[in-house]
Tab-separated table of C-alpha atoms and ligand atoms in Angstrom:
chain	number	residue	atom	x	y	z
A	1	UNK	CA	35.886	-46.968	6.222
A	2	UNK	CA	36.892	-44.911	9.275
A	3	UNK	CA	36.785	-41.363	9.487
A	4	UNK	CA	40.510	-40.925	9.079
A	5	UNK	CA	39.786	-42.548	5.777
A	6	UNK	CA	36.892	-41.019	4.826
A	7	UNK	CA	38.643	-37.523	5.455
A	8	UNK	CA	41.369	-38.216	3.391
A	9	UNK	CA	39.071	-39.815	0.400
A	10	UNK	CA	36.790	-36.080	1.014
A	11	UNK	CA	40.077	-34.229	0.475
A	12	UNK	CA	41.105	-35.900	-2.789
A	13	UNK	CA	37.503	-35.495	-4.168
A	14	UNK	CA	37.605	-31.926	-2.877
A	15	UNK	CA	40.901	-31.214	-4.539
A	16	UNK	CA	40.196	-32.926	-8.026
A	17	UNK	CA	37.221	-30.920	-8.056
A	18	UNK	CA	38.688	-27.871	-7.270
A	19	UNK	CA	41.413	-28.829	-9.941
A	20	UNK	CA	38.887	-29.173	-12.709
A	21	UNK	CA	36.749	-26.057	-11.634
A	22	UNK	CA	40.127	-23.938	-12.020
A	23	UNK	CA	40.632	-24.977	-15.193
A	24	UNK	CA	37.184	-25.122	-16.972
A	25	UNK	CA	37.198	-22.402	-19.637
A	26	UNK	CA	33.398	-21.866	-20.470
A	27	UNK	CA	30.343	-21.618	-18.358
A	28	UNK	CA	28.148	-24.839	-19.882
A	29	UNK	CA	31.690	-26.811	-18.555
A	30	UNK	CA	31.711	-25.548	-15.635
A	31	UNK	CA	27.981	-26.361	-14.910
A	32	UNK	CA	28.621	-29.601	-16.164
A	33	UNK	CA	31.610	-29.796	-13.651
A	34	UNK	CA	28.754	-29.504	-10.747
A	35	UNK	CA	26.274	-31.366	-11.919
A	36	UNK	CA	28.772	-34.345	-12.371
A	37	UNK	CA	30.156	-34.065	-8.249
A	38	UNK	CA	27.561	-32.132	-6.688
A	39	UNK	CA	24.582	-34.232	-7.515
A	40	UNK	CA	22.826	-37.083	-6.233
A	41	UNK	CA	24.946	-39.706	-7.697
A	42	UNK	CA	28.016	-37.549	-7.454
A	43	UNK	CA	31.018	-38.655	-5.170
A	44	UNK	CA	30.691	-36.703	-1.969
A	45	UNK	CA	27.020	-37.907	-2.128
A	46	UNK	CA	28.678	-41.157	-2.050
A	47	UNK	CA	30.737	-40.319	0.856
A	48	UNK	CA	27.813	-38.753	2.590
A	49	UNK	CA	26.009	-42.229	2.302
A	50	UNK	CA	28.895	-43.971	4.730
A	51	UNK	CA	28.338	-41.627	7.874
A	52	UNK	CA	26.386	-44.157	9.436
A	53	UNK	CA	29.192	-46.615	9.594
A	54	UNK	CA	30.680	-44.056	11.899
A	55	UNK	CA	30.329	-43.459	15.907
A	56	UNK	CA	28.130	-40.916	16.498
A	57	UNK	CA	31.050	-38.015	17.641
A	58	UNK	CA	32.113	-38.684	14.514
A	59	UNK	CA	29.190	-38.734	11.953
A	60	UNK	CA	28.859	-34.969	13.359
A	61	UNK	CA	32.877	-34.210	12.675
A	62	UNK	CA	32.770	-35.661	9.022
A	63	UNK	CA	28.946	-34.195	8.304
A	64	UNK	CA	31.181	-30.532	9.182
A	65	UNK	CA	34.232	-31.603	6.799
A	66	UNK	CA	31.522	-32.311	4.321
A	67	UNK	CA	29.914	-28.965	4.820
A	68	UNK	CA	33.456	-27.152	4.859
A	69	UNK	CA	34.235	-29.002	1.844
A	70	UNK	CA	30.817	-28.356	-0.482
A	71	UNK	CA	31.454	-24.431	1.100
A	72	UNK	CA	34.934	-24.168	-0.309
A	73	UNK	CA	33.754	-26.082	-3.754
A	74	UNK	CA	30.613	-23.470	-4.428
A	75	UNK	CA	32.818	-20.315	-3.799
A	76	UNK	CA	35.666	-22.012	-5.848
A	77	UNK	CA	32.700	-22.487	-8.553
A	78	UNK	CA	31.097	-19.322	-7.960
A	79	UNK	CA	34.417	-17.193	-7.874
A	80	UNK	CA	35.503	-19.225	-11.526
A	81	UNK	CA	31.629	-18.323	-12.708
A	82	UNK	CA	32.344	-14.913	-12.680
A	83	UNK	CA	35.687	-14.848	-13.930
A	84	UNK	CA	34.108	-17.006	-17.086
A	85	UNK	CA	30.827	-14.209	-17.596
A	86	UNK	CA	33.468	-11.691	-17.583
A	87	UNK	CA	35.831	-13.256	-20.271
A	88	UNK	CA	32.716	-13.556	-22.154
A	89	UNK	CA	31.743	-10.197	-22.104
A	90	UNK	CA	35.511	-8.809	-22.866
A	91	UNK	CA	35.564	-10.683	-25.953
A	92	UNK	CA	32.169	-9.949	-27.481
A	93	UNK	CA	33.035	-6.307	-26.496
A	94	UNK	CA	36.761	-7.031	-28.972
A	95	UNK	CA	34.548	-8.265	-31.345
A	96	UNK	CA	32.071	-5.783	-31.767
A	97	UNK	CA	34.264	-3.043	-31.141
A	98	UNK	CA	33.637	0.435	-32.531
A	99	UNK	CA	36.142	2.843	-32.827
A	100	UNK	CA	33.793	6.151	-32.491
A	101	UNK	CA	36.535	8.520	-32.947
A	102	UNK	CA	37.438	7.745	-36.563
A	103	UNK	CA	36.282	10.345	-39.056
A	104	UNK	CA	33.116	9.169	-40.880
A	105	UNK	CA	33.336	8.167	-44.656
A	106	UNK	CA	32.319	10.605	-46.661
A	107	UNK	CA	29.298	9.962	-49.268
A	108	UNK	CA	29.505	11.520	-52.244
A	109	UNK	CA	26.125	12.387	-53.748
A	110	UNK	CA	26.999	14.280	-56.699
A	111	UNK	CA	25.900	17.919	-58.422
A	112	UNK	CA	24.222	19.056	-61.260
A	113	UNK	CA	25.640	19.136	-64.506
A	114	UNK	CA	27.533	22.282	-65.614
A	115	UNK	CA	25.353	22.814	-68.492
A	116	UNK	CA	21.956	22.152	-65.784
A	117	UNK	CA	23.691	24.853	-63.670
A	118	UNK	CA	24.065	27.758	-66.118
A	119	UNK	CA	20.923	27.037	-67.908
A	120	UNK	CA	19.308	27.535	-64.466
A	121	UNK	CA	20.763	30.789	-63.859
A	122	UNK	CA	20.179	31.756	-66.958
A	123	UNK	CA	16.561	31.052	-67.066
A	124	UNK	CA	16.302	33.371	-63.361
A	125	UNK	CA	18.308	36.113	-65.465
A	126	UNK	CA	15.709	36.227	-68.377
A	127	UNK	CA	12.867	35.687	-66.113
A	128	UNK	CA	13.995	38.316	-64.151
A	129	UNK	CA	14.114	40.756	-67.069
A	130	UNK	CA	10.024	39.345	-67.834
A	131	UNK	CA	10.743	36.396	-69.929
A	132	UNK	CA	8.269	33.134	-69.212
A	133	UNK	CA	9.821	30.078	-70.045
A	134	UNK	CA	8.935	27.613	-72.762
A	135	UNK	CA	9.441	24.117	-72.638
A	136	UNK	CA	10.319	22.554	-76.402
A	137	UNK	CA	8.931	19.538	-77.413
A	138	UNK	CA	11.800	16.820	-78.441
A	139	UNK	CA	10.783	16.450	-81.799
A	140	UNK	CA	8.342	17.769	-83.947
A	141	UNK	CA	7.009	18.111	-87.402
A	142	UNK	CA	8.564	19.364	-90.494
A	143	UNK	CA	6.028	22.420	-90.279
A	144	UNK	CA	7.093	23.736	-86.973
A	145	UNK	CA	11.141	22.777	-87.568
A	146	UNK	CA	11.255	24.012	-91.005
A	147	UNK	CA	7.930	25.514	-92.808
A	148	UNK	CA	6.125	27.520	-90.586
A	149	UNK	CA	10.071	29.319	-90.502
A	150	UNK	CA	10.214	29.957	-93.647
A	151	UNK	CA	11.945	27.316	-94.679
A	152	UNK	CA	9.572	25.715	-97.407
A	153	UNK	CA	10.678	22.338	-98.937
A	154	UNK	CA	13.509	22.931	-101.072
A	155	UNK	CA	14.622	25.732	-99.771
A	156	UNK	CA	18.437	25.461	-100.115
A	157	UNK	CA	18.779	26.500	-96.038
A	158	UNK	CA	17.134	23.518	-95.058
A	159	UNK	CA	20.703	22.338	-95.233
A	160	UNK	CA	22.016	23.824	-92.611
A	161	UNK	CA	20.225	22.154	-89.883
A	162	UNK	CA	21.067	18.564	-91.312
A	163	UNK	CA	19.164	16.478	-89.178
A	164	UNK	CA	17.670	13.363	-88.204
A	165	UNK	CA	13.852	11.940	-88.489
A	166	UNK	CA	12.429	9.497	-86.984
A	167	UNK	CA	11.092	6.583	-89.907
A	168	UNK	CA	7.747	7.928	-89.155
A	169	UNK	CA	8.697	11.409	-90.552
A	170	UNK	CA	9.104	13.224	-87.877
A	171	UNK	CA	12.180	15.393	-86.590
A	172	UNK	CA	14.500	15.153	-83.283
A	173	UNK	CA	14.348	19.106	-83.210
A	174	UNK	CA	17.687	20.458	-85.014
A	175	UNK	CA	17.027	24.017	-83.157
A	176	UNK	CA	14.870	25.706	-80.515
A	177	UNK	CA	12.774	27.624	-83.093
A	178	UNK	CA	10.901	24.714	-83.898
A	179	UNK	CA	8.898	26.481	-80.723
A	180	UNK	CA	8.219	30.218	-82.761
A	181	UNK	CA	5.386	28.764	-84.121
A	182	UNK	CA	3.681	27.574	-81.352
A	183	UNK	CA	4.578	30.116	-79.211
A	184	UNK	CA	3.352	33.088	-81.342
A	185	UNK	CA	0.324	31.235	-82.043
A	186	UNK	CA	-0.949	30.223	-78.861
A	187	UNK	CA	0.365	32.832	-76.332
A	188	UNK	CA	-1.688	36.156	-76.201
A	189	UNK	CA	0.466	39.295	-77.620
A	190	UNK	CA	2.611	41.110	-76.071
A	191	UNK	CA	4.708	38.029	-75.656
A	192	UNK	CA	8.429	37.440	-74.171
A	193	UNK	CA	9.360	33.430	-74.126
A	194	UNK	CA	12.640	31.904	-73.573
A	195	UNK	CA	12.921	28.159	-74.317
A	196	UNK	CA	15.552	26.419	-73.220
A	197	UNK	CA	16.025	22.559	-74.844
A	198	UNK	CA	18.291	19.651	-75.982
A	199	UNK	CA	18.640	19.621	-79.978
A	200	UNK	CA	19.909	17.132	-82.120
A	201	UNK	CA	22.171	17.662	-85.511
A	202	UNK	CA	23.357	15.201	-87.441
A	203	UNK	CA	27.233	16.736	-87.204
A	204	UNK	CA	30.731	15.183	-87.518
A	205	UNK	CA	31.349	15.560	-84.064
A	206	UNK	CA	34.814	18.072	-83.023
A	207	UNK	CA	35.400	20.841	-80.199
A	208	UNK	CA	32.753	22.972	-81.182
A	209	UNK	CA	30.129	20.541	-82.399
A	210	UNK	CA	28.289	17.656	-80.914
A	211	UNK	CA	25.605	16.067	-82.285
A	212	UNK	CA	23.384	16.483	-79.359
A	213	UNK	CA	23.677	19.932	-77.582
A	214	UNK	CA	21.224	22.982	-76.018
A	215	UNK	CA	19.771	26.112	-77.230
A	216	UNK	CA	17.723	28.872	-75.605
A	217	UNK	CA	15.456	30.605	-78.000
A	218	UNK	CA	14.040	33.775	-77.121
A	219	UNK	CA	10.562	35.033	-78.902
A	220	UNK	CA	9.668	38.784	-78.066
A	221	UNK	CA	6.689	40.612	-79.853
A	222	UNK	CA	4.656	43.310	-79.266
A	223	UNK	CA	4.125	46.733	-80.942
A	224	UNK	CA	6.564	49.281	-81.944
A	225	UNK	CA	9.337	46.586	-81.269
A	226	UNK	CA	13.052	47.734	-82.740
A	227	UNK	CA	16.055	46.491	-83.332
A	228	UNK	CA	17.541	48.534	-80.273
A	229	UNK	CA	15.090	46.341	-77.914
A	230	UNK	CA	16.769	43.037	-79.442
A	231	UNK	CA	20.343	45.006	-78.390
A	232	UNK	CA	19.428	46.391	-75.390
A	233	UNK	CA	17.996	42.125	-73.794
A	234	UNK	CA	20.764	40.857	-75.033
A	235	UNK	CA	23.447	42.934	-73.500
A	236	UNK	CA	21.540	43.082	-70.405
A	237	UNK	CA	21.219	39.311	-70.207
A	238	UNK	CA	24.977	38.718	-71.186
A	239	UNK	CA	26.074	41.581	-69.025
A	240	UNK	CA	24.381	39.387	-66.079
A	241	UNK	CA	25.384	36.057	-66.970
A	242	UNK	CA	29.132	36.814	-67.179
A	243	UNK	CA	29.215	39.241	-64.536
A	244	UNK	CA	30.724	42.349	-66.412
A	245	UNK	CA	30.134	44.994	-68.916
A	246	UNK	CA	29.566	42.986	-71.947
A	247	UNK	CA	30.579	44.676	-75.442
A	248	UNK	CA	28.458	43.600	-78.432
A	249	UNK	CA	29.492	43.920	-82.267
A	250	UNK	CA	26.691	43.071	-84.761
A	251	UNK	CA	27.339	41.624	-87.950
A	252	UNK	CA	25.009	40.536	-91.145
A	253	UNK	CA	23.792	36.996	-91.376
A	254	UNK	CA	21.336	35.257	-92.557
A	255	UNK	CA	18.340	32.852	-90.784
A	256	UNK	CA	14.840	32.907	-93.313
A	257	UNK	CA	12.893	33.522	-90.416
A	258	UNK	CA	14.243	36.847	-89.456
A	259	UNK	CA	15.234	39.835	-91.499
A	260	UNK	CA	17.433	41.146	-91.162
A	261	UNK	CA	19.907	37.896	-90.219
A	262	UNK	CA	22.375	38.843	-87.251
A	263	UNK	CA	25.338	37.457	-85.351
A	264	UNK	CA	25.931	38.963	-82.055
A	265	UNK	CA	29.212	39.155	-80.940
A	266	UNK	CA	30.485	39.474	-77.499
A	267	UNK	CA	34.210	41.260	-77.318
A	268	UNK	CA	36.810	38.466	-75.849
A	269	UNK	CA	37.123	38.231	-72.182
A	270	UNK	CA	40.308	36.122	-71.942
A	271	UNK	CA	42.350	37.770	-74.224
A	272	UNK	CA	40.484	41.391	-73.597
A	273	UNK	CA	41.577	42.241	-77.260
A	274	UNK	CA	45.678	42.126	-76.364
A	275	UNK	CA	47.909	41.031	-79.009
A	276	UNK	CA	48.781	37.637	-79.658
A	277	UNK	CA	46.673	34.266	-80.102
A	278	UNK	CA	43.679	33.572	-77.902
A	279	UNK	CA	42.350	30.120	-78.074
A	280	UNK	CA	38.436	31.304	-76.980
A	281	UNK	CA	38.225	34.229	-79.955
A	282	UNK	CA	40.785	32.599	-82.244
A	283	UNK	CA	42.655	35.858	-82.203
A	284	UNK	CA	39.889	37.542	-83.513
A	285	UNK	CA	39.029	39.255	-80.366
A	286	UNK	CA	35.576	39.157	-81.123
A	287	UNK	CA	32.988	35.916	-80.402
A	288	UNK	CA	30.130	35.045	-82.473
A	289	UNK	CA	27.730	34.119	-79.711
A	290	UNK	CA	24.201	34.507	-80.291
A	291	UNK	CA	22.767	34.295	-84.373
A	292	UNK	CA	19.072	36.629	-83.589
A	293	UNK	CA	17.473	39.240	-85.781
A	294	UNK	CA	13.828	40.615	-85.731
A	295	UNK	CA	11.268	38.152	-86.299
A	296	UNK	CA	10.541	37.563	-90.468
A	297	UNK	CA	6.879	39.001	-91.356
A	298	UNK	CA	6.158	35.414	-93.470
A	299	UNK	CA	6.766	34.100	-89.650
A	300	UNK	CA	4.027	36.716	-88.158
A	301	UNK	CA	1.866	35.995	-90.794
A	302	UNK	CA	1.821	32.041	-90.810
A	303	UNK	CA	1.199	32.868	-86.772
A	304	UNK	CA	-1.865	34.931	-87.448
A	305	UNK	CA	-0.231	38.352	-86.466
A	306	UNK	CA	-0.479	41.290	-88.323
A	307	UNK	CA	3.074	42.186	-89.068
A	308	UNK	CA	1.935	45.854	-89.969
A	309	UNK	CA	0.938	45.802	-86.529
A	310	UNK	CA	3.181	43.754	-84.723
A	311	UNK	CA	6.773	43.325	-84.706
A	312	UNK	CA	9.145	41.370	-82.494
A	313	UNK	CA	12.948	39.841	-82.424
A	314	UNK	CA	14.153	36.118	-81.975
A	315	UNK	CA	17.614	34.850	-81.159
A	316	UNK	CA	18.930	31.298	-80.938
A	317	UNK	CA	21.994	31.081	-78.500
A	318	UNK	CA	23.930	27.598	-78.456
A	319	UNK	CA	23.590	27.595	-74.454
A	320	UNK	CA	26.824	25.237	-74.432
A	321	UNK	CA	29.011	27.627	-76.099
A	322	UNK	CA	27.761	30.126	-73.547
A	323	UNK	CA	29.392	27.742	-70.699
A	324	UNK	CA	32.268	27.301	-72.483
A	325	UNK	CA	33.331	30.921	-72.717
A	326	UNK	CA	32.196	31.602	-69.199
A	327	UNK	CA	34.423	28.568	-67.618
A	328	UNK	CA	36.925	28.836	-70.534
A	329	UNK	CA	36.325	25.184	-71.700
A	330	UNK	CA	38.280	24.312	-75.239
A	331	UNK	CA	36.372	21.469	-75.850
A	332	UNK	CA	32.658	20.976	-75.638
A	333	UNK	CA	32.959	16.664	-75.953
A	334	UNK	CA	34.050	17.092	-72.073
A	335	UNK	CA	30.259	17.962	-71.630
A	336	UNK	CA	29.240	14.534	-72.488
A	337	UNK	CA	32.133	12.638	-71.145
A	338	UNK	CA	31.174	11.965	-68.328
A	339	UNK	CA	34.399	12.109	-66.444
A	340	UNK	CA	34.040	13.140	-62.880
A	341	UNK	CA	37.452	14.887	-63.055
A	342	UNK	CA	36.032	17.529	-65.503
A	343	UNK	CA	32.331	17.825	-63.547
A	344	UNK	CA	34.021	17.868	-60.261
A	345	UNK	CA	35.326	20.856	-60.747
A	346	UNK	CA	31.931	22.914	-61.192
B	401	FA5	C1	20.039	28.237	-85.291
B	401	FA5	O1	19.893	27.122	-84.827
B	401	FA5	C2	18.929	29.217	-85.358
B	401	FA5	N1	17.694	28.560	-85.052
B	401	FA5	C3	19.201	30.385	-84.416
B	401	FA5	C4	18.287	31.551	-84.553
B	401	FA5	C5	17.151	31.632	-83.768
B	401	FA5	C6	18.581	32.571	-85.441
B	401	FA5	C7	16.317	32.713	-83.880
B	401	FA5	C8	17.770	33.623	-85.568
B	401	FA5	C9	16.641	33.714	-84.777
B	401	FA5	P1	22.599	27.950	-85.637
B	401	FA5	O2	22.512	26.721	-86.441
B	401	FA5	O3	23.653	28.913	-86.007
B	401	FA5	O4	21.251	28.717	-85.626
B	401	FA5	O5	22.771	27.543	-84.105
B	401	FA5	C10	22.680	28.488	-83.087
B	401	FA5	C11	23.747	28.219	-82.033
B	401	FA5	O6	23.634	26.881	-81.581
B	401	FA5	C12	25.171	28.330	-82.580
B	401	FA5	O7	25.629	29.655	-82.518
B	401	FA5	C13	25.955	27.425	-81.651
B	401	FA5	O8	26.299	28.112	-80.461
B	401	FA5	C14	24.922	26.379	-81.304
B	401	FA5	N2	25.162	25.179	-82.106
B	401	FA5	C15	24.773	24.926	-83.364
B	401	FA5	N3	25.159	23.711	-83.767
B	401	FA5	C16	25.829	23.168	-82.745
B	401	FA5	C17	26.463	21.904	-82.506
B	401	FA5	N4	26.487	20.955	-83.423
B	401	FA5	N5	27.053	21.678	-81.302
B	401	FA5	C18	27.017	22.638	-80.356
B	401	FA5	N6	26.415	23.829	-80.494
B	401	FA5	C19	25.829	24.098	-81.667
C-alpha cells in the first residue's frame, strides 16, 4: 500500500471510530470501544505495522497522520467519557431525589386517657390538701370486700355490690373500700388516704354503668373528727377539681360501714338550676356525686381503733362520673370505646 492509500484507509478507521465513540451510551462500552481499536491487535496498530513499506519522507508523514489521528480519537473518547460520568450522576441524583422542602409527616404518638388525666389531677388536689395515696389491690378476699365492712355473710347489702369471684373464692374488688381495712390497720393514726383503683361489678351495662369502672376512696381518722371535716374536704376538693364554687346538698343514705349513710350532692353546673330539662342533673338540679359518711365504729373496732377515741369519715366517689360531669359526657361506654374521635378530643 502507498501512503495515499494508507491515508485514506487511517481516515475511514479514524472516522468509524469516532462514529462509534459518539454514539456509545455507557462508560464499560465505551472502554470496550478502545480497547477493541486502540490496542495491540487493533486496526491502526495494523496500519502502523505497514510504515516500513514506505520511503523514508514518508514513514515520518504517515507516523504524524497516525499521531494526529490517535490525538483526535482520545479527546473524542475523553470528551464522550465525561459527558457519560455526568449522565450517570444526573440520573442517580433523579433517582434519589429528595424534595427537602415538603412538610414532614406528622407522627402521632397519642395521650393519656381522659379518665388517667383527671385521676392524676385529682390525686395532686387531695395530696395537696395532705392526703397519701393508696394503691388497691385488684382483688381481694371476702373479709376485706365485704366483712371487715360490716357486711357479714347474709347481710341483705351484700347485694348491692353484685360481683364477680374468681373459682378460687376470691373477689375482682366491687369498690375501693375493700382498702379501709388495710389501711386503718396498718397505717399509724392520724391517717388521711386516698385510693384511687379500677373495680369490677357484675352490671347490665347502660350510660351510667359499666361493668368495669374507677373509684377513689378516701379514709380520714384521727381524734375529735366531725362531720363538718367530711364537708369541709369534700367541697374543697370539688371546688378545685371543677374550678368553681362548688354547692353541696347532703342527703340520708345508707353504706353499713358508715353511720350515718350520706350522698353528697353537687348543685348542677350545666343547667345552673334554670328551668327546663338538663340531661347531666335530670332536671333535678342537684347531682348525687359522692356516697361518704363517717367511718362505722364496728369498722374502727375490727381495725383495732378505739372508736371512743377515734373517729374518722370515708367516701367512695365513682371517679368516672366525676369526668363525665366535668367534660359533660352523656355516656360513660365512650370511656371504653376506644374510638380516637372521642379521646382525641381531651
Ligand atoms: C360504693 O361503692 C361504696 N363503697 C362507697 C362508699 C365508700 C360509701 C365509703 C361510703 C363510704 P356505690 O356502689 O354507690 O358505693 O358506688 C360509688 C360510686 O361509684 C357511685 O356513686 C358511682 O359514681 C360509681 N359507680 C358505682 N357503680 C358503677 C358502675 N357500674 N359504673 C360506673 N360507676 C359506678
Amino acid at each position: 500500500m502507498n501512503l495515499e492509500e494508507l491515508t485514506k484507509e487511517l481516515a475511514v478507521i479514524q472516522d468509524e471510530i469516532l462514529t462509534k465513540i459518539k454514539a456509545s451510551e455507557a462508560i464499560p462500552q465505551l472502554n470496550d470501544i478502545k480497547v477493541a481499536y486502540l490496542s495491540k491487535k487493533g486496526p491502526l496498530k495494523d496500519l502502523q505495522t505497514k510504515l516500513p513499506t514506505l520511503k523514508p519522507e514518508e514513514k515520518i508523514t504517515f507516523g504524524q497522520k497516525i499521531n494526529a489521528a490517535k490525538s483526535t480519537i482520545q479527546s473524542a473518547y475523553d470528551k464522550r467519557q465525561e459527558e457519560l460520568h455526568l449522565q450517570e450522576v444526573n440520573l442517580r441524583k433523579d433517582k434519589n431525589w429528595i424534595d427537602v422542602t415538603i412538610p414532614g409527616k406528622k407522627i402521632s404518638i397519642g395521650h393519656l386517657h381522659p379518665i388517667t388525666q383527671l385521676r392524676r389531677e385529682a390525686e395532686n388536689i387531695f395530696m395537696n390538701m395532705g392526703f397519701e395515696i393508696v394503691e388497691p389491690r385488684s382483688i381481694d378476699t371476702d373479709y376485706n370486700v365485704f366483712e371487715a365492712l360490716n357486711i357479714p355473710v347474709g347481710h341483705p347489702a351484700r347485694d348491692m355490690w353484685d360481683t364477680f369471684w374468681t373459682t378460687n373464692g376470691y373477689i375482682p374488688i366491687t369498690h375501693t373500700s375493700a382498702m379501709q381495712h388495710t389501711i386503718l390497720k396498718e397505717h399509724d393514726l392520724p391517717v388521711r388516704a386516698i385510693v384511687p383503683g379500677r373495680c369490677f361489678r357484675q352490671e347490665a351495662t347502660d350510660a351510667t354503668h359499666e361493668h368495669t369502672f374507677y373509684q377513689i376512696e378516701g379514709v380520714y381518722v384521727d381524734k375529735n373528727i366531725t362531720l363538718s371535716d367530711l364537708i369541709g374536704t369534700l367541697k374543697t376538693f370539688l371546688s378545685a377539681f371543677y374550678d368553681r364554687d362548688v354547692q353541696l346538698r347532703i342527703q340520708p343514705s345508707y353504706f353499713p360501714f358508715v353511720e350515718p349513710g350520706l350522698e353528697i350532692m353537687i348543685d348542677c353546673a350545666i343547667c345552673k338550676g334554670k328551668e327546663g330539662y338538663c340531661s347531666t342533673c335530670r332536671g333535678k338540679r342537684w347531682i348525687e356525686l359522692v356516697p361518704a359518711g363517717p367511718i362505722h365504729p364496728n369498722v374502727l373496732t375490727m381495725a383495732g381503733i378505739d372508736p371512743n377515741e377515734y373517729s374518722g369519715f370515708a367516701w367512695g366517689m365513682g371517679l368516672d362520673r366525676l369526668v363525665m360531669i366535668k367534660y359533660g359526657i352523656e355516656d360513660l361506654r365512650w370511656f371504653h370505646s376506644g374510638d380516637l374521635r372521642f379521646l382525641q378530643q381531651f
